[in-house]
mmCIF file of C-alpha atoms and ligand atoms in Angstrom:
data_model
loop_
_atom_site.group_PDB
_atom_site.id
_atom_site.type_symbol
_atom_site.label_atom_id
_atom_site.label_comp_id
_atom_site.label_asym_id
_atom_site.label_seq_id
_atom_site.Cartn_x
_atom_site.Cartn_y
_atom_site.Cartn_z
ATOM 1 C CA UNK Q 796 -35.810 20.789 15.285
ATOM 2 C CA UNK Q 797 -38.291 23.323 16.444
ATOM 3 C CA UNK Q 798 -37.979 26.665 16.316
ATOM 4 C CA UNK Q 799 -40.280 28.593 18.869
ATOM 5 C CA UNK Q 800 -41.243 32.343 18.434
ATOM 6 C CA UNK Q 801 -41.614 33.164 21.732
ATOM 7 C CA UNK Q 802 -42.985 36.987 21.887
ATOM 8 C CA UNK Q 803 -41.328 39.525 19.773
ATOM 9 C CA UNK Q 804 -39.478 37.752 16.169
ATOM 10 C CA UNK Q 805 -39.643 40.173 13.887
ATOM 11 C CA UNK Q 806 -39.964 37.211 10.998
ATOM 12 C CA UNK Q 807 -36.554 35.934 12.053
ATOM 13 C CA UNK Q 808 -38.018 32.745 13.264
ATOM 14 C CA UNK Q 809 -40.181 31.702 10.509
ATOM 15 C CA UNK Q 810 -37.135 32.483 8.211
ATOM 16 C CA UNK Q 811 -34.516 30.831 10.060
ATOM 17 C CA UNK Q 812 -37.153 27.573 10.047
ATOM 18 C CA UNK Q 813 -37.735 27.846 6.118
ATOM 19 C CA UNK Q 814 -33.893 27.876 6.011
ATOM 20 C CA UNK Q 815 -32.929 25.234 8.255
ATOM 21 C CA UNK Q 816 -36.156 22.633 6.900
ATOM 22 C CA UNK Q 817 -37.571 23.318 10.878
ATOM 23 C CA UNK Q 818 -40.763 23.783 12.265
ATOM 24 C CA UNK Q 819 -41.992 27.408 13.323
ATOM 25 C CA UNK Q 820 -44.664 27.871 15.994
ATOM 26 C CA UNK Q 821 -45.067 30.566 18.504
ATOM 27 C CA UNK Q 822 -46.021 30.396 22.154
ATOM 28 C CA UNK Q 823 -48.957 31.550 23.269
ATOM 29 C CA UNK Q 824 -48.973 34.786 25.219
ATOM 30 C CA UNK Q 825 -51.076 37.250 27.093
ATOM 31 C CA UNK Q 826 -50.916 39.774 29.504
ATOM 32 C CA UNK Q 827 -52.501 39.065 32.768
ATOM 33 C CA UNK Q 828 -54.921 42.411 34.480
ATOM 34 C CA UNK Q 829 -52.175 43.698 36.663
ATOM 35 C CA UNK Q 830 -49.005 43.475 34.059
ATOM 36 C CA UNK Q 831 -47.253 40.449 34.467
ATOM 37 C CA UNK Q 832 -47.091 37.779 31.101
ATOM 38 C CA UNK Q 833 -48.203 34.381 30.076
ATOM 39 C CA UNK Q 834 -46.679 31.901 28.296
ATOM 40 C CA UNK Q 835 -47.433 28.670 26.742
ATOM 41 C CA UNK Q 836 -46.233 26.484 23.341
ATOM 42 C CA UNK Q 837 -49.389 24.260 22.629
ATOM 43 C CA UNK Q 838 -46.981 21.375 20.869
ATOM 44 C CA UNK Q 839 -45.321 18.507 22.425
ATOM 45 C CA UNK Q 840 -41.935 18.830 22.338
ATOM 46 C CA UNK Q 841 -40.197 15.966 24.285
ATOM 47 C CA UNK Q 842 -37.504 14.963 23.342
ATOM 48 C CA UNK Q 843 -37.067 17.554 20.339
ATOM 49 C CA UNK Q 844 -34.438 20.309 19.977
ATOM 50 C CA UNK Q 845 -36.130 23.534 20.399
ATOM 51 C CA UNK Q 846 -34.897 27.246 19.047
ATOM 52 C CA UNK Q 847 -36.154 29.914 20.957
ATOM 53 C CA UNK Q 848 -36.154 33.563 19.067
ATOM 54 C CA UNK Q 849 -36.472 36.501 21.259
ATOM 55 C CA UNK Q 850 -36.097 40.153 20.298
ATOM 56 C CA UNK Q 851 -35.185 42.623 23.285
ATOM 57 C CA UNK Q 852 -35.153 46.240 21.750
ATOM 58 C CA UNK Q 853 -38.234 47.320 23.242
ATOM 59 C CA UNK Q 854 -39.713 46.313 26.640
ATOM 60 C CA UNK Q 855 -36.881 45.005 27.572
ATOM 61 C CA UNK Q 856 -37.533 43.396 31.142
ATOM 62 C CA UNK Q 857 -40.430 41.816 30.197
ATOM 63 C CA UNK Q 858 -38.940 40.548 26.884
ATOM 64 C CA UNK Q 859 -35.902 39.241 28.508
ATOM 65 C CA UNK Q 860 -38.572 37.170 31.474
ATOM 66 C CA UNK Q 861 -40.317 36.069 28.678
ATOM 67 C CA UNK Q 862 -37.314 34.266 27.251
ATOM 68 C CA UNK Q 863 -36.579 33.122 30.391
ATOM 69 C CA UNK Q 864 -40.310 31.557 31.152
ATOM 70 C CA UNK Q 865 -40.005 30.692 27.480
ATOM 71 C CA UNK Q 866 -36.817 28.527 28.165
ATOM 72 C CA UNK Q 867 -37.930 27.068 31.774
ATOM 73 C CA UNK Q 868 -41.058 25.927 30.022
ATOM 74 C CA UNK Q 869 -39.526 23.563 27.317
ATOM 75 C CA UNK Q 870 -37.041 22.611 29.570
ATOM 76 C CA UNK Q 871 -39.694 21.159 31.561
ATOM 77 C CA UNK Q 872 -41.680 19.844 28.723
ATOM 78 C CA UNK Q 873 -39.213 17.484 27.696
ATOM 79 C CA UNK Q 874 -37.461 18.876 25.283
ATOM 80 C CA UNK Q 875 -33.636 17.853 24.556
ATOM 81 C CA UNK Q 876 -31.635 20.595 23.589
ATOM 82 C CA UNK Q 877 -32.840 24.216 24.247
ATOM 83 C CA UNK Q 878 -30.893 26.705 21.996
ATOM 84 C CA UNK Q 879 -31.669 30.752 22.310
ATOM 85 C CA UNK Q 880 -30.957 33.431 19.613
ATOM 86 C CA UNK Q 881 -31.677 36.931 20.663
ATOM 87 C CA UNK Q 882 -32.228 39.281 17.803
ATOM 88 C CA UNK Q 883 -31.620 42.345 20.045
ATOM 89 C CA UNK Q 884 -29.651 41.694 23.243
ATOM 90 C CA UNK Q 885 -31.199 44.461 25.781
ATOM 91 C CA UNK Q 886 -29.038 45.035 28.540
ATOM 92 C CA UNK Q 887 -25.619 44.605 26.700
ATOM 93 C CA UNK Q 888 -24.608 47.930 26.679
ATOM 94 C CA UNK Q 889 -23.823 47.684 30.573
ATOM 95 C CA UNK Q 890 -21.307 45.102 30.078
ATOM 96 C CA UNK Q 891 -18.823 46.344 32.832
ATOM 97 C CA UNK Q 892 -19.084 48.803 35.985
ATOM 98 C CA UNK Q 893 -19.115 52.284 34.879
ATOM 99 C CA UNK Q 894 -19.256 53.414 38.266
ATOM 100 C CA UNK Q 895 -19.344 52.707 41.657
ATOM 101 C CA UNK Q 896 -22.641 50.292 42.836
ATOM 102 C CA UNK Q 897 -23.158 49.498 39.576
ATOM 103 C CA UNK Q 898 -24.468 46.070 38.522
ATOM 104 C CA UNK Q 899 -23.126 44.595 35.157
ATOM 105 C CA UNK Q 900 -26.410 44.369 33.667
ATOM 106 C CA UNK Q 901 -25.579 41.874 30.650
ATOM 107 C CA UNK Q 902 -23.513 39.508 32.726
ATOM 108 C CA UNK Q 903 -27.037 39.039 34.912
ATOM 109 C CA UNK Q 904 -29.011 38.619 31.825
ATOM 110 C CA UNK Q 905 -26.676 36.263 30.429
ATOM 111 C CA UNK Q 906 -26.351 34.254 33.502
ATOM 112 C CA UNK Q 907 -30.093 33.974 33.920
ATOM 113 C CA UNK Q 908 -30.162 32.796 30.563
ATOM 114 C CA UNK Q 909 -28.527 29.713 31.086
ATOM 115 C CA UNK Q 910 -29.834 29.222 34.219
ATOM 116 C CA UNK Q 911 -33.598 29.286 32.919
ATOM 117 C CA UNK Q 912 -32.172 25.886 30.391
ATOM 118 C CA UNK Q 913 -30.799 27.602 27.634
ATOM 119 C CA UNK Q 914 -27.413 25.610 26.434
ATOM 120 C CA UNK Q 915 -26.162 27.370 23.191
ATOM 121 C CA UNK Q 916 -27.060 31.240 22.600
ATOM 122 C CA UNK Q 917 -26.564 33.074 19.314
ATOM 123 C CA UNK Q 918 -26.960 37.231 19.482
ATOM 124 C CA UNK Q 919 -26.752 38.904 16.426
ATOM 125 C CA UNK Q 920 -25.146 41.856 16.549
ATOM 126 C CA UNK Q 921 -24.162 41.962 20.299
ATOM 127 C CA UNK Q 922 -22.392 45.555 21.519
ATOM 128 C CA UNK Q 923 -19.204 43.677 22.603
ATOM 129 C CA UNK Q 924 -18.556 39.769 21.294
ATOM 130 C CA UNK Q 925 -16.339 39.868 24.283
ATOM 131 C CA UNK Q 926 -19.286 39.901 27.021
ATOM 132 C CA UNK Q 927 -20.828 36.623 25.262
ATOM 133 C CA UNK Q 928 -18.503 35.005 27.931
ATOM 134 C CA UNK Q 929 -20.425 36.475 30.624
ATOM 135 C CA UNK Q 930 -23.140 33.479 29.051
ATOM 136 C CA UNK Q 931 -21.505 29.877 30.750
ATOM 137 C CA UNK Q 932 -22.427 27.582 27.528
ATOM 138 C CA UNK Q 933 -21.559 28.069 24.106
ATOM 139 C CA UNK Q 934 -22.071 31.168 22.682
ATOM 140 C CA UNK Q 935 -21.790 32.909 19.479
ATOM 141 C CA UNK Q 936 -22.576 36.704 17.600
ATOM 142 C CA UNK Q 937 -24.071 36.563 14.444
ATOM 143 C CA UNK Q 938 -22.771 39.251 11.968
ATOM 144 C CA UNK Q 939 -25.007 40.897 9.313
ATOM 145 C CA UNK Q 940 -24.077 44.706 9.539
ATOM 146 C CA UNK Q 941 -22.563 43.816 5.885
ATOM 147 C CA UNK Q 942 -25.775 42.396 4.584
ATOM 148 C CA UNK Q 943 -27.489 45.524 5.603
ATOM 149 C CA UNK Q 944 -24.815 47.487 3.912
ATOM 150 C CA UNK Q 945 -25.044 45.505 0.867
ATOM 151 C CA UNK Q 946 -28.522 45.942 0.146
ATOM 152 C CA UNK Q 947 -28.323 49.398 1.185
ATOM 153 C CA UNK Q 948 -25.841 50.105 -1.210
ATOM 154 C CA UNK Q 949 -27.633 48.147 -3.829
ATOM 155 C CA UNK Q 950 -30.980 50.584 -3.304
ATOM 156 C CA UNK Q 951 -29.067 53.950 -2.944
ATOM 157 C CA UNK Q 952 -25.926 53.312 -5.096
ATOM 158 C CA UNK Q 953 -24.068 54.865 -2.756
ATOM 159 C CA UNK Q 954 -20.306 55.045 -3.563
ATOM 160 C CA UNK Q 955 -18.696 55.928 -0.060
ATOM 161 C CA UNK Q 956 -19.389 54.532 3.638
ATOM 162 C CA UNK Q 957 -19.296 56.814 6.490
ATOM 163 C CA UNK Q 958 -18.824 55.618 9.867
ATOM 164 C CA UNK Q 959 -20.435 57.990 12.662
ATOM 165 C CA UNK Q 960 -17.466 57.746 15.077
ATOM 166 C CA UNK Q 961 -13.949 56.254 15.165
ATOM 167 C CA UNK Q 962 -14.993 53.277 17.094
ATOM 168 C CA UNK Q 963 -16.995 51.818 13.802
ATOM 169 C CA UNK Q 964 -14.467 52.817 11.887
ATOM 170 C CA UNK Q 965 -12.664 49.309 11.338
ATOM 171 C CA UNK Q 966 -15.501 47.485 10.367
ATOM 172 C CA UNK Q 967 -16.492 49.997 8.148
ATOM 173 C CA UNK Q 968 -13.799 50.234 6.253
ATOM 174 C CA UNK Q 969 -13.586 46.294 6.113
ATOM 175 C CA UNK Q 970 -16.915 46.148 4.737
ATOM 176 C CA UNK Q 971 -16.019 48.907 2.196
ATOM 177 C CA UNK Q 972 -13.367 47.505 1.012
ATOM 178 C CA UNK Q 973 -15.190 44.048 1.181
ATOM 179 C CA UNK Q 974 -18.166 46.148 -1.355
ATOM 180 C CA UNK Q 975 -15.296 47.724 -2.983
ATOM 181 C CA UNK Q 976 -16.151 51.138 -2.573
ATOM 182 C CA UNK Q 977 -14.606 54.265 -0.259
ATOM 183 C CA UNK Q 978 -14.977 54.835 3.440
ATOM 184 C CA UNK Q 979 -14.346 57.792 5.947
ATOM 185 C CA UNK Q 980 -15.407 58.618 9.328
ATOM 186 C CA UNK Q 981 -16.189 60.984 11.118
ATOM 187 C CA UNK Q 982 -14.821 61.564 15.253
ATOM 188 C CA UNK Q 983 -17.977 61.717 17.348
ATOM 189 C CA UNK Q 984 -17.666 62.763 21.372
ATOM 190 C CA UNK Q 985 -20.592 62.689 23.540
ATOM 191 C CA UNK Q 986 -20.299 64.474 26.662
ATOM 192 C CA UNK Q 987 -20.362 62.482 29.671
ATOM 193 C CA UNK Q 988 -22.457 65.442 31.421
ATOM 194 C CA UNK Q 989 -25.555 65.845 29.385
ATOM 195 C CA UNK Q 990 -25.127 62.885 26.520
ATOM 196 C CA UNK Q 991 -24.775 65.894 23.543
ATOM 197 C CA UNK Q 992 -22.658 65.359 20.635
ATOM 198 C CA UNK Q 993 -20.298 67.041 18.755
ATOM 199 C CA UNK Q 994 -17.663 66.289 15.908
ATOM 200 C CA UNK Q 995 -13.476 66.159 16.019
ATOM 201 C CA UNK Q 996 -12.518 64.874 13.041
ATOM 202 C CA UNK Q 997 -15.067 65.599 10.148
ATOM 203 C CA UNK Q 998 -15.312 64.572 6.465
ATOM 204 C CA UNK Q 999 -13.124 64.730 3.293
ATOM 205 C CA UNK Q 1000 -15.249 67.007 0.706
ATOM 206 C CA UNK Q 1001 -17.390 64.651 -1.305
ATOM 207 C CA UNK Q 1002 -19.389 66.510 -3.544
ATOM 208 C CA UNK Q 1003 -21.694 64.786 -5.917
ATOM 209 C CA UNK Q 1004 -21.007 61.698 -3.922
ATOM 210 C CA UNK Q 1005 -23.558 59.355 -2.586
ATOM 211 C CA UNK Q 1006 -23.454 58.458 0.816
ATOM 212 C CA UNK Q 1007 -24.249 56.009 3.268
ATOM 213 C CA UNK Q 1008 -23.410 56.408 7.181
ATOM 214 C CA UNK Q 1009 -23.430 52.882 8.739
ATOM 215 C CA UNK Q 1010 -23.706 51.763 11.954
ATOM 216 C CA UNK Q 1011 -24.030 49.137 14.423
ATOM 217 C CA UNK Q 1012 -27.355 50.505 15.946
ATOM 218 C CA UNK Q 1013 -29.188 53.821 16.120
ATOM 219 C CA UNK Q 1014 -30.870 54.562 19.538
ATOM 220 C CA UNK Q 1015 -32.001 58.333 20.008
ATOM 221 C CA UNK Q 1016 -30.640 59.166 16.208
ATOM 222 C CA UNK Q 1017 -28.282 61.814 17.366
ATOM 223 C CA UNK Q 1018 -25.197 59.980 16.053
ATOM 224 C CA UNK Q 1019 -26.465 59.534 12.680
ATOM 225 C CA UNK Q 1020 -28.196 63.043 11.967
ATOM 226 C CA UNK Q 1021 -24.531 64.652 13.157
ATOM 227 C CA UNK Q 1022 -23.328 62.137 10.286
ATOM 228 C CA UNK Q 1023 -26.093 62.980 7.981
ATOM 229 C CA UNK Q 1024 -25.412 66.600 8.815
ATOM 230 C CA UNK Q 1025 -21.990 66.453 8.007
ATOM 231 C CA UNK Q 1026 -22.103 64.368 5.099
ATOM 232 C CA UNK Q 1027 -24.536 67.359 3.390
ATOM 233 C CA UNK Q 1028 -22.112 69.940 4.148
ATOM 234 C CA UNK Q 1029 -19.519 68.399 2.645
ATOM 235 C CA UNK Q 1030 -21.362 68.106 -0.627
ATOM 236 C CA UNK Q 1031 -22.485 64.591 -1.056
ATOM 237 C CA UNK Q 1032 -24.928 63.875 -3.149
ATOM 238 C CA UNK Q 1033 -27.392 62.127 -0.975
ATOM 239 C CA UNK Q 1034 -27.239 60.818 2.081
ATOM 240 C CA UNK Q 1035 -28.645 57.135 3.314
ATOM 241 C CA UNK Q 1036 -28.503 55.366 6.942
ATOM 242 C CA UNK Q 1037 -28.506 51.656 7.596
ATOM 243 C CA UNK Q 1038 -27.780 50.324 10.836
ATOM 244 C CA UNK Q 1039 -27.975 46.216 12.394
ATOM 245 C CA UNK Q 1040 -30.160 47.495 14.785
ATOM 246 C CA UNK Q 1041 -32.792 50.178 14.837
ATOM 247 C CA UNK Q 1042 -34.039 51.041 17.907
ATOM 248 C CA UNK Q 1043 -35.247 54.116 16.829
ATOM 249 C CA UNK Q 1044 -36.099 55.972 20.431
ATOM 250 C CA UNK Q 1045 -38.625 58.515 20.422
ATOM 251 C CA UNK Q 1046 -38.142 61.310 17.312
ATOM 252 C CA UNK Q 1047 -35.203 59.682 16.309
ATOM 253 C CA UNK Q 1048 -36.594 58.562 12.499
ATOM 254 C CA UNK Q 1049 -37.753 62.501 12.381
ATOM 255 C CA UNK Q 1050 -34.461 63.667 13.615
ATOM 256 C CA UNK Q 1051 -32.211 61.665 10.843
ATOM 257 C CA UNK Q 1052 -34.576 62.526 8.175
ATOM 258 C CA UNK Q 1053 -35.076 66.398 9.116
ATOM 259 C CA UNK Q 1054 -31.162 66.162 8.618
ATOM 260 C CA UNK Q 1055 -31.755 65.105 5.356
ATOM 261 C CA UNK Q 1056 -31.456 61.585 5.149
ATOM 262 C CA UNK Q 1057 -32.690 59.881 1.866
ATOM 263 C CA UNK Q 1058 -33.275 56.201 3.401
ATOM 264 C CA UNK Q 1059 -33.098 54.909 6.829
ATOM 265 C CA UNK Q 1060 -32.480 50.753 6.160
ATOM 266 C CA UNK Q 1061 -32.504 48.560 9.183
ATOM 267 C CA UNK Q 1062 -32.038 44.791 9.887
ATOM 268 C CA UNK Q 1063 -35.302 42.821 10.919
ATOM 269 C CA UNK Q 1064 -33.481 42.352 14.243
ATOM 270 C CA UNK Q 1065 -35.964 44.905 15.739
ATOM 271 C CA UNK Q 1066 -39.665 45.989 14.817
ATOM 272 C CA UNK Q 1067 -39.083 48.174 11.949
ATOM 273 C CA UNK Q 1068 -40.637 51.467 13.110
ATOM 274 C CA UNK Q 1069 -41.030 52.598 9.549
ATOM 275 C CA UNK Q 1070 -37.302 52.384 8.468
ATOM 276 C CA UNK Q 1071 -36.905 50.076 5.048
ATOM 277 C CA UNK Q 1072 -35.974 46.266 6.783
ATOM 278 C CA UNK Q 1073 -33.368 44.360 5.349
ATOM 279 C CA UNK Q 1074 -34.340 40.538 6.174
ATOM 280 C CA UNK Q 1075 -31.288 38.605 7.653
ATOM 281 C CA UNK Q 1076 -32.860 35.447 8.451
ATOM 282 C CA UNK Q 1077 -30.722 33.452 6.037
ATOM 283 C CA UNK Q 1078 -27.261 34.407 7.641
ATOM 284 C CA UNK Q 1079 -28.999 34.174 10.831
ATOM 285 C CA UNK Q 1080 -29.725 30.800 10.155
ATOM 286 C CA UNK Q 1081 -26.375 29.620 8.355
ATOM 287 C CA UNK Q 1082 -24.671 30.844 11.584
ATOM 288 C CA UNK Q 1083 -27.080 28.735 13.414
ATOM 289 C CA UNK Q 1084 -26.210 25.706 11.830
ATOM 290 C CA UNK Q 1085 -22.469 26.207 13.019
ATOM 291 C CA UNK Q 1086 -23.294 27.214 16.585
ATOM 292 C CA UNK Q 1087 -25.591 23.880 16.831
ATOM 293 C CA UNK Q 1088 -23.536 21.835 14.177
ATOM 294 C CA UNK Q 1089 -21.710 19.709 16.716
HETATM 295 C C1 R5P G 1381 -22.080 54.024 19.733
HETATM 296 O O1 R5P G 1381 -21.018 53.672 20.114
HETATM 297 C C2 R5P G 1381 -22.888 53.230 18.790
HETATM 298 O O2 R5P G 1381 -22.135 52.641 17.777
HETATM 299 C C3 R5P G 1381 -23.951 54.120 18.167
HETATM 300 O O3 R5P G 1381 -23.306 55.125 17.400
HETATM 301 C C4 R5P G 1381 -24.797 54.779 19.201
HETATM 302 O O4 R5P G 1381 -25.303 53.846 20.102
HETATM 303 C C5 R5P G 1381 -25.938 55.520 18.544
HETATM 304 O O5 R5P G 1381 -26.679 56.155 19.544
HETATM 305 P P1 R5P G 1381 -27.613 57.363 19.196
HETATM 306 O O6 R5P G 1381 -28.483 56.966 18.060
HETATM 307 O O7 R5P G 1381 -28.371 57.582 20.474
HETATM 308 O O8 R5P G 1381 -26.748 58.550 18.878
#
């Protein structure tokens, strides 16, 4: 088995080698004078099975072509079963038609995926599990929100999660009760207008409590500092943030911590723009061995 970094891994692919006893390389790449990319993986590869890791949380078009190239070329080197995991799936928050002459963005990305020679794809941490069916071979989500929550609770102490809206609430409160501390959550609506938040449903009082909002990814930071926010005025402690996947757009690290987050921990499934990285290469790669097992 080889696994292939093919532009942006973050790490995961060297860890998932060390833990499955496979070989890590990374293609070469470059970027020709008028913007398009390169590829190439100096190795022979016939006959091997090949891993490629892809991250997709910045860049994302030519991140996702890269993967694609990345695919088509040890397809056509030889190689004898090409498996994909995407760190950060770009894309997969258009999952469905919103409204009318809309494309369903993930479903095309997906498709092409498998197209470009890619049999079995992991994504860890995809926005829906269901739209892994949009992929036509085998497919599978990796989890490690509660490895990020673990280790952020280890650091901070914190004795309560907060999830940021009522969607995360059941996973929250699974992996509370799975840390055996408290949970709440707050109700978050974003206007469909302008994209500005505001709060239903807000916090218990928790003073002197230490808190941690989790999350399954932070984008602009909006969601989290209106945690944050909250969490402070209703007398915790301190306040943390860990997320899967930090995309951190723009001010958004500024915005969470001028609300007065402590921490901001984040999963290596993205670069870590300057949040603390919790490294999930070793549930990555135990997943891996299921998804490829047989
Ligand atoms: C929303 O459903 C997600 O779980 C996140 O809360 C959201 O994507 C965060 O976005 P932002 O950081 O832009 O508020």
């Amino acid at each position: 088995m080889i696994v292939a970094g093919v532009t942006a891994d973050y790490g995961i692919g060297s860890g998932v080698a060390d833990r499955l006893g496979a070989e890590y390389c990374r293609f070469f790449s470059k970027v020709f004078p008028d913007g398009e990319s390169y590829l190439r993986l100096e190795r022979e590869m016939k006959g091997d099975d090949v891993l490629l890791v892809q991250g997709m949380d910045s860049n994302q078009d030519k991140r996702l072509f890269e993967m694609l190239m990345a695919a088509d070329a040890v397809t056509n080197a030889g190689a004898n079963n090409v498996y994909g995991l995407i760190t950060y799936m770009a894309y997969a928050r258009q999952d469905r038609t919103f409204g009318p002459g809309e494309p369903i963005s993930a479903r095309v990305a997906l498709r092409a995926l498998h197209d470009a020679g890619i049999s079995r794809l992991a994504v860890i941490e995809p926005h829906k599990e269901e739209e892994l069916s949009y992929f036509k071979g085998r497919s599978m989500p990796i989890e490690v929100l509660g490895s990020v929550a673990r280790e952020a609770v280890r650091i901070t102490g914190a004795e309560k999660l907060i999830a940021p809206d009522y969607g995360s609430s059941p996973r929250v409160k699974k992996i509370a009760e799975d840390l055996g501390i408290e949970w709440d959550y707050i109700e978050k609506k974003r206007s469909r207008d302008d994209g500005s938040l505001s709060m239903g449903k807000g916090l218990e009082r928790i003073d002197g409590v230490k808190a941690l909002v989790l999350d399954d990814m932070i984008s602009t930071g909006g969601t989290a500092a209106l945690a944050v926010g909250e969490a402070i005025s209703k007398g915790a402690a301190s306040v943390s943030v860990a997320a899967a996947h930090m995309l951190l757009v723009g001010n958004a690290y500024e915005k969470i911590k001028n609300a007065g987050a402590n921490h901001i921990f984040g999963s290596n499934s993205t670069g870590s723009k300057g949040c603390e990285t919790v490294d999930v290469s070793h549930e990555t790669a135990d997943a891996l061995s299921r998804l490829m097992g047989d």
